[in-house]
Coordinates of C-alpha atoms in Angstrom, one line a residue:
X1 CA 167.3 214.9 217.1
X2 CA 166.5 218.3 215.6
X3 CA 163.7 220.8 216.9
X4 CA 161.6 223.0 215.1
X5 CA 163.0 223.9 211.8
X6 CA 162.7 225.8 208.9
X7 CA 164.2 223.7 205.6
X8 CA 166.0 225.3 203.2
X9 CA 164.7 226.5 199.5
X10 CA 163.9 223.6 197.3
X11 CA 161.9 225.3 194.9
X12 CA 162.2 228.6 192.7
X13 CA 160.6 231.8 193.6
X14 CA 157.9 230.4 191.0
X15 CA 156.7 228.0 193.9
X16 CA 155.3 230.8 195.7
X17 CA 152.5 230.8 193.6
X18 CA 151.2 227.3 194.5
X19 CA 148.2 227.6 196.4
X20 CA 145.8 224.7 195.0
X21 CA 146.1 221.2 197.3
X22 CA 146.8 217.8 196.1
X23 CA 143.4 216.5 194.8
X24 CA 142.9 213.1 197.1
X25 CA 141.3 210.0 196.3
X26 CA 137.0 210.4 198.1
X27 CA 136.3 208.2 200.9
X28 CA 133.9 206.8 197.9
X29 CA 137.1 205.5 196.1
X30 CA 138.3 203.3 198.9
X31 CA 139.3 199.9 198.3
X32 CA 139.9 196.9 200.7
X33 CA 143.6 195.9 200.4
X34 CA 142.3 192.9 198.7
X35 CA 141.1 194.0 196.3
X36 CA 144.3 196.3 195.6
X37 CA 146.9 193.3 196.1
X38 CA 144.5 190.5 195.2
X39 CA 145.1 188.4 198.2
X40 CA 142.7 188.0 201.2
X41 CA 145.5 187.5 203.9
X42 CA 147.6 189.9 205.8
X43 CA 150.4 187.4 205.2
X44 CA 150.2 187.5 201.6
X45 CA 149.4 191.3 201.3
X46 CA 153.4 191.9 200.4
X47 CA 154.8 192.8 197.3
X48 CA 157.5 191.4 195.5
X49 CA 160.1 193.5 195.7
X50 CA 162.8 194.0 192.1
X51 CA 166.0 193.5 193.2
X52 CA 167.2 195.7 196.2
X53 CA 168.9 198.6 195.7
X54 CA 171.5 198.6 198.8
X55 CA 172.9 202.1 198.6
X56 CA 172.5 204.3 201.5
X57 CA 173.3 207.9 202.0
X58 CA 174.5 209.8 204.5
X59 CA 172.5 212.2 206.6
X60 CA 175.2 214.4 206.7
X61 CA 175.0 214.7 202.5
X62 CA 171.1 215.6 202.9
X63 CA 171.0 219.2 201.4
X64 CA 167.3 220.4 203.4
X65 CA 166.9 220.4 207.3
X66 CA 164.8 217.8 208.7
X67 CA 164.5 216.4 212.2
X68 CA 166.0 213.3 211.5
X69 CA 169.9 213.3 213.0
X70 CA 172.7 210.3 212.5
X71 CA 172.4 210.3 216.8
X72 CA 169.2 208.8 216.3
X73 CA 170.0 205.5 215.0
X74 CA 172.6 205.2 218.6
X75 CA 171.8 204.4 222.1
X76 CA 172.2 202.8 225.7
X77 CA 171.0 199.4 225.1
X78 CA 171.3 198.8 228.8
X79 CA 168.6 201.6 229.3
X80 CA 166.0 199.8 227.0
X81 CA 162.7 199.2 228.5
X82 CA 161.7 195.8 226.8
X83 CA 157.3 195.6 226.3
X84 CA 156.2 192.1 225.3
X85 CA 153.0 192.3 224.1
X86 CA 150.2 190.0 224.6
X87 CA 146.2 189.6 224.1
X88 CA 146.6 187.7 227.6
X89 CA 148.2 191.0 229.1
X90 CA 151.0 193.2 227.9
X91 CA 154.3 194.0 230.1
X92 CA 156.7 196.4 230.3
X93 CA 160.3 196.0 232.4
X94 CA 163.5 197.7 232.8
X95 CA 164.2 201.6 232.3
X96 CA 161.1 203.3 232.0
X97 CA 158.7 200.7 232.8
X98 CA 156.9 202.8 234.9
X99 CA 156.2 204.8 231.5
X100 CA 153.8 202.1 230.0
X101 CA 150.5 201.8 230.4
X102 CA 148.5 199.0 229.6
X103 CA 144.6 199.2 229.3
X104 CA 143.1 196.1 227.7
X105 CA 144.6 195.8 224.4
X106 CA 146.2 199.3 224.2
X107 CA 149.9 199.8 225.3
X108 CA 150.6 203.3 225.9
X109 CA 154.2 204.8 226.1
X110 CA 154.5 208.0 228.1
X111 CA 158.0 208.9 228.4
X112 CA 161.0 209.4 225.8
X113 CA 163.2 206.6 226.0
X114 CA 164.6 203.6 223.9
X115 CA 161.4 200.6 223.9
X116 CA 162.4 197.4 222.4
X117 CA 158.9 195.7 221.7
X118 CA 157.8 192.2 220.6
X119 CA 155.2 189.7 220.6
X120 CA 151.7 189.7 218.9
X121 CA 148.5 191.9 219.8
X122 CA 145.5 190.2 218.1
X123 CA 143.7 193.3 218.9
X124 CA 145.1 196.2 220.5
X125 CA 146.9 199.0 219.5
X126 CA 150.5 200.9 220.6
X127 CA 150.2 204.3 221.5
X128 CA 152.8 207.3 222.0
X129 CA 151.5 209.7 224.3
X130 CA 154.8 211.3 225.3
X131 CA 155.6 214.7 226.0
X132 CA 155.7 217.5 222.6
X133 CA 160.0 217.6 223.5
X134 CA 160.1 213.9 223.7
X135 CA 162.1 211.4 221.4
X136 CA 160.5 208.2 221.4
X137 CA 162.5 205.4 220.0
X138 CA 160.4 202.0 219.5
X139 CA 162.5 199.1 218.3
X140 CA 160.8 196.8 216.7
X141 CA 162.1 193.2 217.6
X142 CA 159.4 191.0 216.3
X143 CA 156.2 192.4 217.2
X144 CA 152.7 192.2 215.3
X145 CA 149.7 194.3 216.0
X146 CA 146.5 194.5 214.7
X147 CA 144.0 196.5 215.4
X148 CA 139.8 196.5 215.2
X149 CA 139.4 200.2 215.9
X150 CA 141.5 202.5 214.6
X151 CA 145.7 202.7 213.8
X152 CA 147.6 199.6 215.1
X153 CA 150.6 202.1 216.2
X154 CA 149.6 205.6 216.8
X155 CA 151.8 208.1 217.8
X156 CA 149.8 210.8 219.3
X157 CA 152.1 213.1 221.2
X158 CA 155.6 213.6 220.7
X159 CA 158.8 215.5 218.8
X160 CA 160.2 212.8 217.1
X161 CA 159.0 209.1 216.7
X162 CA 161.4 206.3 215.3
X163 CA 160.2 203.2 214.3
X164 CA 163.8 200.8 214.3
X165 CA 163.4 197.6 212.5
X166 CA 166.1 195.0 214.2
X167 CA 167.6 192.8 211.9
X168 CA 167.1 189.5 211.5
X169 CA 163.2 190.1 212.3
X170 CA 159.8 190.1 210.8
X171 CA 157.2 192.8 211.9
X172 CA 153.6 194.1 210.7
X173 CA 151.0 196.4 211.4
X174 CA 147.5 196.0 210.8
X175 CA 144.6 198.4 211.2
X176 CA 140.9 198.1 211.4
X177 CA 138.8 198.6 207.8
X178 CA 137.2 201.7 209.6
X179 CA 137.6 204.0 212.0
X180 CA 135.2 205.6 214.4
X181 CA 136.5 208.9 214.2
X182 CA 136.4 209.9 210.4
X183 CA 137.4 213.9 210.6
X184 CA 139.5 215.4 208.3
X185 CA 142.1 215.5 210.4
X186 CA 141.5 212.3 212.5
X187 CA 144.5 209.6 212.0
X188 CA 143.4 207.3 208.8
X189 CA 146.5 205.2 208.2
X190 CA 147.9 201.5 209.7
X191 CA 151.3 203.7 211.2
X192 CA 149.9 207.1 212.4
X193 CA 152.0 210.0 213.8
X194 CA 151.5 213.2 214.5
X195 CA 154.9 213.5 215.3
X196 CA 158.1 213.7 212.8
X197 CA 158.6 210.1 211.7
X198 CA 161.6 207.9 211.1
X199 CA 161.9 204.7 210.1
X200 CA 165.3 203.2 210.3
X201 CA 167.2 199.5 211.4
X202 CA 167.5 196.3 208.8
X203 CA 164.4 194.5 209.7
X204 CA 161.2 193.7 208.0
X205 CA 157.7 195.3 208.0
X206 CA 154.6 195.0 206.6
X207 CA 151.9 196.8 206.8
X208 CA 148.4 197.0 205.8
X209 CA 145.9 199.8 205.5
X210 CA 142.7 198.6 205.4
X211 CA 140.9 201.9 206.5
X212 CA 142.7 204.1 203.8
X213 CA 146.5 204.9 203.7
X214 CA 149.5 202.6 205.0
X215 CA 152.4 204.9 206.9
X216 CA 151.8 208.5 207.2
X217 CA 153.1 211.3 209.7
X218 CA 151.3 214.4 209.7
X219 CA 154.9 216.4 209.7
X220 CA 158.3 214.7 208.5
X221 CA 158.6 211.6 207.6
X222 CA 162.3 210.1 207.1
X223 CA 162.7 206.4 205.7
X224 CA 166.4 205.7 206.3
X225 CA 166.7 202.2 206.0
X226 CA 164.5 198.4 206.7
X227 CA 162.6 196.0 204.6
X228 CA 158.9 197.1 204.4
X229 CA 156.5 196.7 202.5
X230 CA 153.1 198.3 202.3
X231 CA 149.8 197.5 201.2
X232 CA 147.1 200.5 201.6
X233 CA 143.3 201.1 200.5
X234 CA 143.9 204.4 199.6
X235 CA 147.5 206.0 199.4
X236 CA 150.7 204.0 200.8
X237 CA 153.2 206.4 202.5
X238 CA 152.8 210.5 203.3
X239 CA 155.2 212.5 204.7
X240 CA 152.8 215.7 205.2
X241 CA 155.9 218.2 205.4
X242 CA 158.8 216.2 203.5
X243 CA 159.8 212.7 202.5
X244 CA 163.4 212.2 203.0
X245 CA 164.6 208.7 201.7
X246 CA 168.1 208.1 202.6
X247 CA 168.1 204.4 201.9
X248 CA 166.2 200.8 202.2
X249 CA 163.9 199.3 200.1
X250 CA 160.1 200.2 200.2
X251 CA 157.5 198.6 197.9
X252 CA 154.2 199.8 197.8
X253 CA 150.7 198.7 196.4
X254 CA 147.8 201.2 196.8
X255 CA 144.6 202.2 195.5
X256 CA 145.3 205.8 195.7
X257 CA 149.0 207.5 195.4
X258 CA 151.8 205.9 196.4
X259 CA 154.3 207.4 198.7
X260 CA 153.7 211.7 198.6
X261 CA 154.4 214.8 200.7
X262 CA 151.4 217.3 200.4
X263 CA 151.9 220.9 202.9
X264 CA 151.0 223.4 200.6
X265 CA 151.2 225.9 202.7
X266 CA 154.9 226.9 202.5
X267 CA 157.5 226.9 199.8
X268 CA 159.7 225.0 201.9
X269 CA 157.6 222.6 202.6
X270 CA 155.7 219.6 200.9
X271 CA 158.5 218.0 199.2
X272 CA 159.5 214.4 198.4
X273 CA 163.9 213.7 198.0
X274 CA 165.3 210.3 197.2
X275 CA 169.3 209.7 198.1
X276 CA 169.4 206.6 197.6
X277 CA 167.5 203.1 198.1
X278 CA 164.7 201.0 196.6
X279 CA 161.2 202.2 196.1
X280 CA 158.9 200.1 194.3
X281 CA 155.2 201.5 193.9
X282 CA 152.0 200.0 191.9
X283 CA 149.4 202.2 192.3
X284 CA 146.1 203.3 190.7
X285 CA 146.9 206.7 190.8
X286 CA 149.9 208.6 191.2
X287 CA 153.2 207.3 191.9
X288 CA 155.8 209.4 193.8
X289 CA 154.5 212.7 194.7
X290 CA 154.9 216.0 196.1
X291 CA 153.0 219.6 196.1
X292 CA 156.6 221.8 195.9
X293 CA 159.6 219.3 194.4
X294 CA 160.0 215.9 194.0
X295 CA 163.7 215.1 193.6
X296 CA 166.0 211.8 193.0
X297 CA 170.2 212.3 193.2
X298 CA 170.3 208.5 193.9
X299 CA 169.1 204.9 194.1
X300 CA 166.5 203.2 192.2
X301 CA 162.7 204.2 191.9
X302 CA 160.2 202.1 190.2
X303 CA 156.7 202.9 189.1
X304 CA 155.5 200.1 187.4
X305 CA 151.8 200.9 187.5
X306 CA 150.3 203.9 187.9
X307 CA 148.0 207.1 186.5
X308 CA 150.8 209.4 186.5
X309 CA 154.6 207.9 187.7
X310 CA 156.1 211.4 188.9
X311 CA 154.6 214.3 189.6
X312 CA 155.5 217.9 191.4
X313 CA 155.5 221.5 190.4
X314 CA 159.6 221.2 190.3
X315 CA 160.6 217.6 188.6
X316 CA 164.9 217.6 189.5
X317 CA 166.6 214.3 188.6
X318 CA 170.1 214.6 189.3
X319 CA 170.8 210.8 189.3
X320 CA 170.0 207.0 190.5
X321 CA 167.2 205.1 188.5
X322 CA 164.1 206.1 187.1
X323 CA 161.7 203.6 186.0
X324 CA 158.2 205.1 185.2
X325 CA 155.2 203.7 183.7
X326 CA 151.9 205.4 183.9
X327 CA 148.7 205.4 181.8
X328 CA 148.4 208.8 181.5
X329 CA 151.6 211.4 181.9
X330 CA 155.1 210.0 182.9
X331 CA 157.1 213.1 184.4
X332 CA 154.2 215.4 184.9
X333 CA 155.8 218.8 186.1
X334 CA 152.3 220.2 187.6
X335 CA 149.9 219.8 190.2
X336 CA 146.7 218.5 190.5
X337 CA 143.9 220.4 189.6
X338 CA 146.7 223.3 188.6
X339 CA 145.0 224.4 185.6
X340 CA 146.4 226.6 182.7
X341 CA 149.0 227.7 185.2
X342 CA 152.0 230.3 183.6
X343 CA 154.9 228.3 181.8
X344 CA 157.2 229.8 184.9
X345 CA 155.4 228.1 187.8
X346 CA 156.7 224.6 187.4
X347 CA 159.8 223.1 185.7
X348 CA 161.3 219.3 185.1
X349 CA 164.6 218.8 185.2
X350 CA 166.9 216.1 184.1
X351 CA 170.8 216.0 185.0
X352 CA 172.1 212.9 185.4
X353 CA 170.9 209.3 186.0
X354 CA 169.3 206.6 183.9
X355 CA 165.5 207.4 183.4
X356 CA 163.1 205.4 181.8
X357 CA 159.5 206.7 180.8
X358 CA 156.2 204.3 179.5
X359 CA 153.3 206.4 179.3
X360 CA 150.0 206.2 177.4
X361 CA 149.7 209.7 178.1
X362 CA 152.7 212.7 177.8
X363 CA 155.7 211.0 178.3
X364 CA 157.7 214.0 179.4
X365 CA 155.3 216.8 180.6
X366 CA 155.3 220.1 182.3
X367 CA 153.3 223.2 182.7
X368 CA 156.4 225.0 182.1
X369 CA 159.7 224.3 180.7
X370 CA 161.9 221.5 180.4
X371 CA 165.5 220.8 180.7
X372 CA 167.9 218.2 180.1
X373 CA 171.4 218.7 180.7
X374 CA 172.7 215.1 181.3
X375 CA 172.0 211.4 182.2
X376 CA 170.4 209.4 180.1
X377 CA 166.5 209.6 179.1
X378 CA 164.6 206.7 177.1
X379 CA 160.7 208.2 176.5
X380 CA 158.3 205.0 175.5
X381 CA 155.3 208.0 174.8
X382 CA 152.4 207.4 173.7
X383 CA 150.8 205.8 170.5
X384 CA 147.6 207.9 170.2
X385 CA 146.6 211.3 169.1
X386 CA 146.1 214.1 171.6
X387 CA 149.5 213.0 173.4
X388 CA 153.3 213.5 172.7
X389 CA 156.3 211.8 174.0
X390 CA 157.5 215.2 175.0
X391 CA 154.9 218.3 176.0
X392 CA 156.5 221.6 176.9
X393 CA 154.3 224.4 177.8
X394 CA 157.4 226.3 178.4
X395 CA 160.6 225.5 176.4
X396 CA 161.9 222.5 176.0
X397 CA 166.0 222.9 176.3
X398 CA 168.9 219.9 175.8
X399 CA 172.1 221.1 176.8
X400 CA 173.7 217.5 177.5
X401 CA 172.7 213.7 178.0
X402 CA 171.8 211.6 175.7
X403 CA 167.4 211.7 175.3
X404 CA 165.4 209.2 173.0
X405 CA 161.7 209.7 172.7
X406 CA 159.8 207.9 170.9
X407 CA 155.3 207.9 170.4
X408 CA 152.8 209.5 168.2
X409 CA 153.2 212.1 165.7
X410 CA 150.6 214.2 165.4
X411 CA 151.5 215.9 168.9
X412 CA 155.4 215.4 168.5
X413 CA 157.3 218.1 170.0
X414 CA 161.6 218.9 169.3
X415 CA 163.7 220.7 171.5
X416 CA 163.9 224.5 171.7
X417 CA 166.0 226.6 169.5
X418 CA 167.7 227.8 173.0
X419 CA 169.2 224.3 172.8
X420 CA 173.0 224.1 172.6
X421 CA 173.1 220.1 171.7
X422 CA 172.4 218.8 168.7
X423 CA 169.8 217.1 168.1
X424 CA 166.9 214.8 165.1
X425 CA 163.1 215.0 164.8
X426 CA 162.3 211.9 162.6
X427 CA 158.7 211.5 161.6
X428 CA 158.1 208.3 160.4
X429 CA 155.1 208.7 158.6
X430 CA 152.7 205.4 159.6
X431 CA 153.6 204.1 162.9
X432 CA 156.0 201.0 162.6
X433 CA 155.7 198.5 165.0
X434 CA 157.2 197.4 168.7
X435 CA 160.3 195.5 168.2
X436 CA 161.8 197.8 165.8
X437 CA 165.0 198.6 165.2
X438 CA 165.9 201.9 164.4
X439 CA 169.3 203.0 163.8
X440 CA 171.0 206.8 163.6
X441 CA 173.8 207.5 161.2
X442 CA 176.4 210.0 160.3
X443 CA 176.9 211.1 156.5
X444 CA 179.7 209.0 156.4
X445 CA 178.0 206.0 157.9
X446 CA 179.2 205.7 160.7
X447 CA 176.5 204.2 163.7
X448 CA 176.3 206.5 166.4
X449 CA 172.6 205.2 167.8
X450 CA 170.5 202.0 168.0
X451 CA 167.0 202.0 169.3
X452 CA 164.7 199.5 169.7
X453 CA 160.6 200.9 170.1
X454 CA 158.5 199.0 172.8
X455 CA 155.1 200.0 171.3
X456 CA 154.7 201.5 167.7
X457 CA 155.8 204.4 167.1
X458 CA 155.5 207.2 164.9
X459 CA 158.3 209.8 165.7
X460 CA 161.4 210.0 167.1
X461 CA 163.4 212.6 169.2
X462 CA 167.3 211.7 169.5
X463 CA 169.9 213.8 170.7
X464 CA 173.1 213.4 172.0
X465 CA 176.8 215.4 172.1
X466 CA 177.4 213.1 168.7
X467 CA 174.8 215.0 167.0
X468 CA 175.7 218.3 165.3
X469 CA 172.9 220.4 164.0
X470 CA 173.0 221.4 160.5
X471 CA 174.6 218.2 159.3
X472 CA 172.8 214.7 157.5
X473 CA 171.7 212.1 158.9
X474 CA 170.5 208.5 157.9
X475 CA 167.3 206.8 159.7
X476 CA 167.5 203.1 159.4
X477 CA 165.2 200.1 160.5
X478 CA 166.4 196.7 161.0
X479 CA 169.8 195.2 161.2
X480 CA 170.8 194.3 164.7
X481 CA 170.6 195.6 168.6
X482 CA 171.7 194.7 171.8
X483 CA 170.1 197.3 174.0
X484 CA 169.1 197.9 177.8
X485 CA 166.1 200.6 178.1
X486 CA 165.5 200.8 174.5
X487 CA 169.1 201.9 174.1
X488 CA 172.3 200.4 173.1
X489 CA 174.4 198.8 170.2
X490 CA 173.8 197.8 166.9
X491 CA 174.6 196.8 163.6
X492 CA 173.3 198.1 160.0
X493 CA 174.0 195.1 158.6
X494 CA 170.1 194.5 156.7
X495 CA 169.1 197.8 157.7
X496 CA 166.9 199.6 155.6
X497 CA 167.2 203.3 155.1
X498 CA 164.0 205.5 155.6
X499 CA 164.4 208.7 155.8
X500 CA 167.5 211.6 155.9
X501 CA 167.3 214.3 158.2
X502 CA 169.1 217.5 159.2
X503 CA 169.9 218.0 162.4
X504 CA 168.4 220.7 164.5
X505 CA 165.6 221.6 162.0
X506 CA 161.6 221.0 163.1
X507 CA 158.5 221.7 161.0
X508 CA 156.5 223.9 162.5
X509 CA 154.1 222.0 163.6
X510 CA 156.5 219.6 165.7
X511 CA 159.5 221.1 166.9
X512 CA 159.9 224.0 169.7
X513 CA 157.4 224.9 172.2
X514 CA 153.5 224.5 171.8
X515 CA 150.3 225.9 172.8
X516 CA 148.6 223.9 175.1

């Protein structure tokens, strides 16, 4: 366990100028979890999960400071106090017994210590109340609370709260559809701290947020490993000061955002960092977020519905999987409510990793510059004016990787002139249709690129270290394609050629950086 902390820089010395908050979904917005899953029961509230990613990271690789320490996850199990809740009357025994309290329904723990808790609480809640030094480590071992007043675990006082998931068992939290106490500041969510949070072991849980959001601590939040799933009214999981997710696999369905990190009031703070793991999120507004820098170096994160799929003032993809559909921007490098903020305030970045973009809006967008300088980048943009599959307020800079962007074409944008990789702007005059197969060609014929549209499409941005500006190339459609993401290989056998361009050169009106 770690005490007060300070992390280290995550953002540029641009960040300093943030100073507008997240805009939040109005209490007016609120939707019962079923209507956001669909399903009427608590049972049935969980979703699907894709295939779980199983890689893990190391706390010891995790760059920033948080409070969460490998020591955690170890202790005495002979010095486990065991609570077995009940409607009929709730009981505590062994270490720190004498630390639980039990008032009707409500089960308070008082003390730091090691409480292994299971059985069902129709209606009740479990409270932390422990001291502001305390480490309060609640194994989860089969337990099921619901609640018809408020959180259905609340962590009230303490340093550090983790929530351990033991193996081999199902657990869920439920909480009541409203809440007496409805200040700003009051606990709104079905897992409530006001202490760092961790949630570790290789359990289950589900929870449900039928007042507004799902998990949320109001300073770190740490999700290190466990089964959960999480279906919220309003926004899913918030880490206020940080989201750290060193591993497990975490679906979310929410009306609001869905899993987001929004302190505002530090550089250092308010940021969201994936090592590794599964997160799954359908939402109805934005998907992974955070107010400084939202980062991914590993795993797997999946947006499959949402407003926007990804957004932060600092975008940094460094590897893992990006999967992001959205109906408006993608990768949207801003804030909400930012405004016509200057080009130098926010920045997306892309080195490494496989990303994936669907968007109806700007497929790759930020209120400053871009960069990509490896992994490789499939951009599904969109098929109506007024959007681009690329939108650089700043410039928009390819150094490395391989990038394919496809969408409209009266808003297409090329990379900058800064770029040192080659790379092709193809406009293909009327849009031709999803299903397509284009393919890329040297002078001498050679195939060096197959791509296969998902929607119609109008334009196309390729570039990759086979590309060398200044030389011919031949567009095709047809002939053949196996391809994963829109990318893979081909054939020009029956291709049809359509255009030849010249690498590295952009009419004006598409390539380089554009007013907004």
């Amino acid at each position: 366990m770690k005490f007060p902390f300070r992390t280290k820089a995550l953002a540029s010395a641009a960040a300093l100028c943030l100073a507008l908050a997240l805009a939040g979904c109005s209490a007016g917005s609120m939707k019962t979890v079923s209507e956001v899953t669909g399903n009427s029961t608590f049972q049935s509230a969980a979703v699907p999960s894709a295939s779980p990613d199983t890689s893990t990271a190391s706390a010891k690789d995790v760059i920033e400071d948080t409070h969460f320490d490998a020591d955690d996850l170890h202790w005495d199990a002979s010095a486990e106090t065991t609570l077995a809740l009940a409607d009929s009357g709730s009981t505590a025994a062994g270490e720190n017994a004498k630390e639980v309290s039990v008032s009707g329904g409500t089960v308070s723990i008082n003390a730091a210590g090691t409480y292994r808790v299971s059985g069902t609480l129709g209606d009740g809640q479990l409270v932390v109340d422990a001291p502001k030094d305390a480490l309060v480590r609640i194994i989860l071992d089969g337990a099921h609370i619901t609640s018809s007043t408020g959180p259905a675990i609340l962590a009230a006082q303490a340093n550090e709260v983790l929530l351990y998931l033991e193996e081999g068992t199902g657990n869920s939290a439920s909480d009541a559809p409203s809440y007496a106490d409805t200040a700003a500041d009051a606990p709104n969510a079905a897992i409530y701290s006001m202490a760092d949070l961790t949630i570790a072991g290789r359990g289950e849980l589900s929870v449900e947020g039928n007042h507004q959001d799902g998990i949320a601590s109001a300073d770190g939040l740490v999700l290190d490993s466990g089964q959960v799933t999480v279906a919220a009214a309003d926004d899913g999981l918030i880490g206020r000061d940080y989201v750290l997710v060193l591993g497990g696999n975490y679906t979310v369905t929410a009306a609001g955002d869905g899993i987001k990190s929004t302190n505002d009031a530090s550089e250092d703070l308010g940021w969201l960092h994936q090592y590794a793991g599964q997160l799954t999120v359908s939402v109805g507004d934005d998907g992974l977020k955070a107010q400084t820098a939202l980062r991914i170096s590993g795993g797997t994160a999946v947006v499959s519905d949402s407003t926007e799929a990804l957004e932060a003032a600092i975008i940094d993809i460094s590897g893992g999987t990006v999967n992001a559909t959205a109906d408006d921007n993608g990768l949207n490098a801003s804030i909400a409510g930012g405004g016509a903020q200057q080009a130098g305030d926010f920045h997306l970045e892309i080195s490494g990793g496989a990303v994936t973009v669907n968007a109806e809006g700007d497929g790759l967008d930020s209120n400053g510059g871009i960069a990509i300088s490896g992994g490789q980048i499939v951009v599904n943009g969109p098929t109506g004016a007024g959007n681009g599959a690329i939108d650089a307020n700043g410039e928009m800079t390819i150094t490395g990787g391989v990038l394919a962007a496809a969408g409209s074409g009266s808003m297409a944008q090329g990379p900058s002139g800064s770029s040192t990789q080659g790379g092709l702007q193809v406009p293909l005059g009327s849009a031709v249709p999803a299903g397509t197969v284009i393919q890329i060609a040297d002078s001498a014929g050679t195939l060096l690129a197959t791509f296969v549209t998902s929607k119609p499409t109008e334009n196309l941005v390729y570039s990759s270290k086979d590309i060398v500006n200044g030389r011919s190339y031949t567009i095709s459609t047809g002939g053949s394609a196996e391809v994963a993401a829109g990318l893979g290989a081909g054939q020009l056998d029956g291709a049809k050629p359509v255009a030849t361009v010249t690498a590295g050169q952009y009419s004006s009106a598409l390539g380089g950086p554009r007013a907004r």
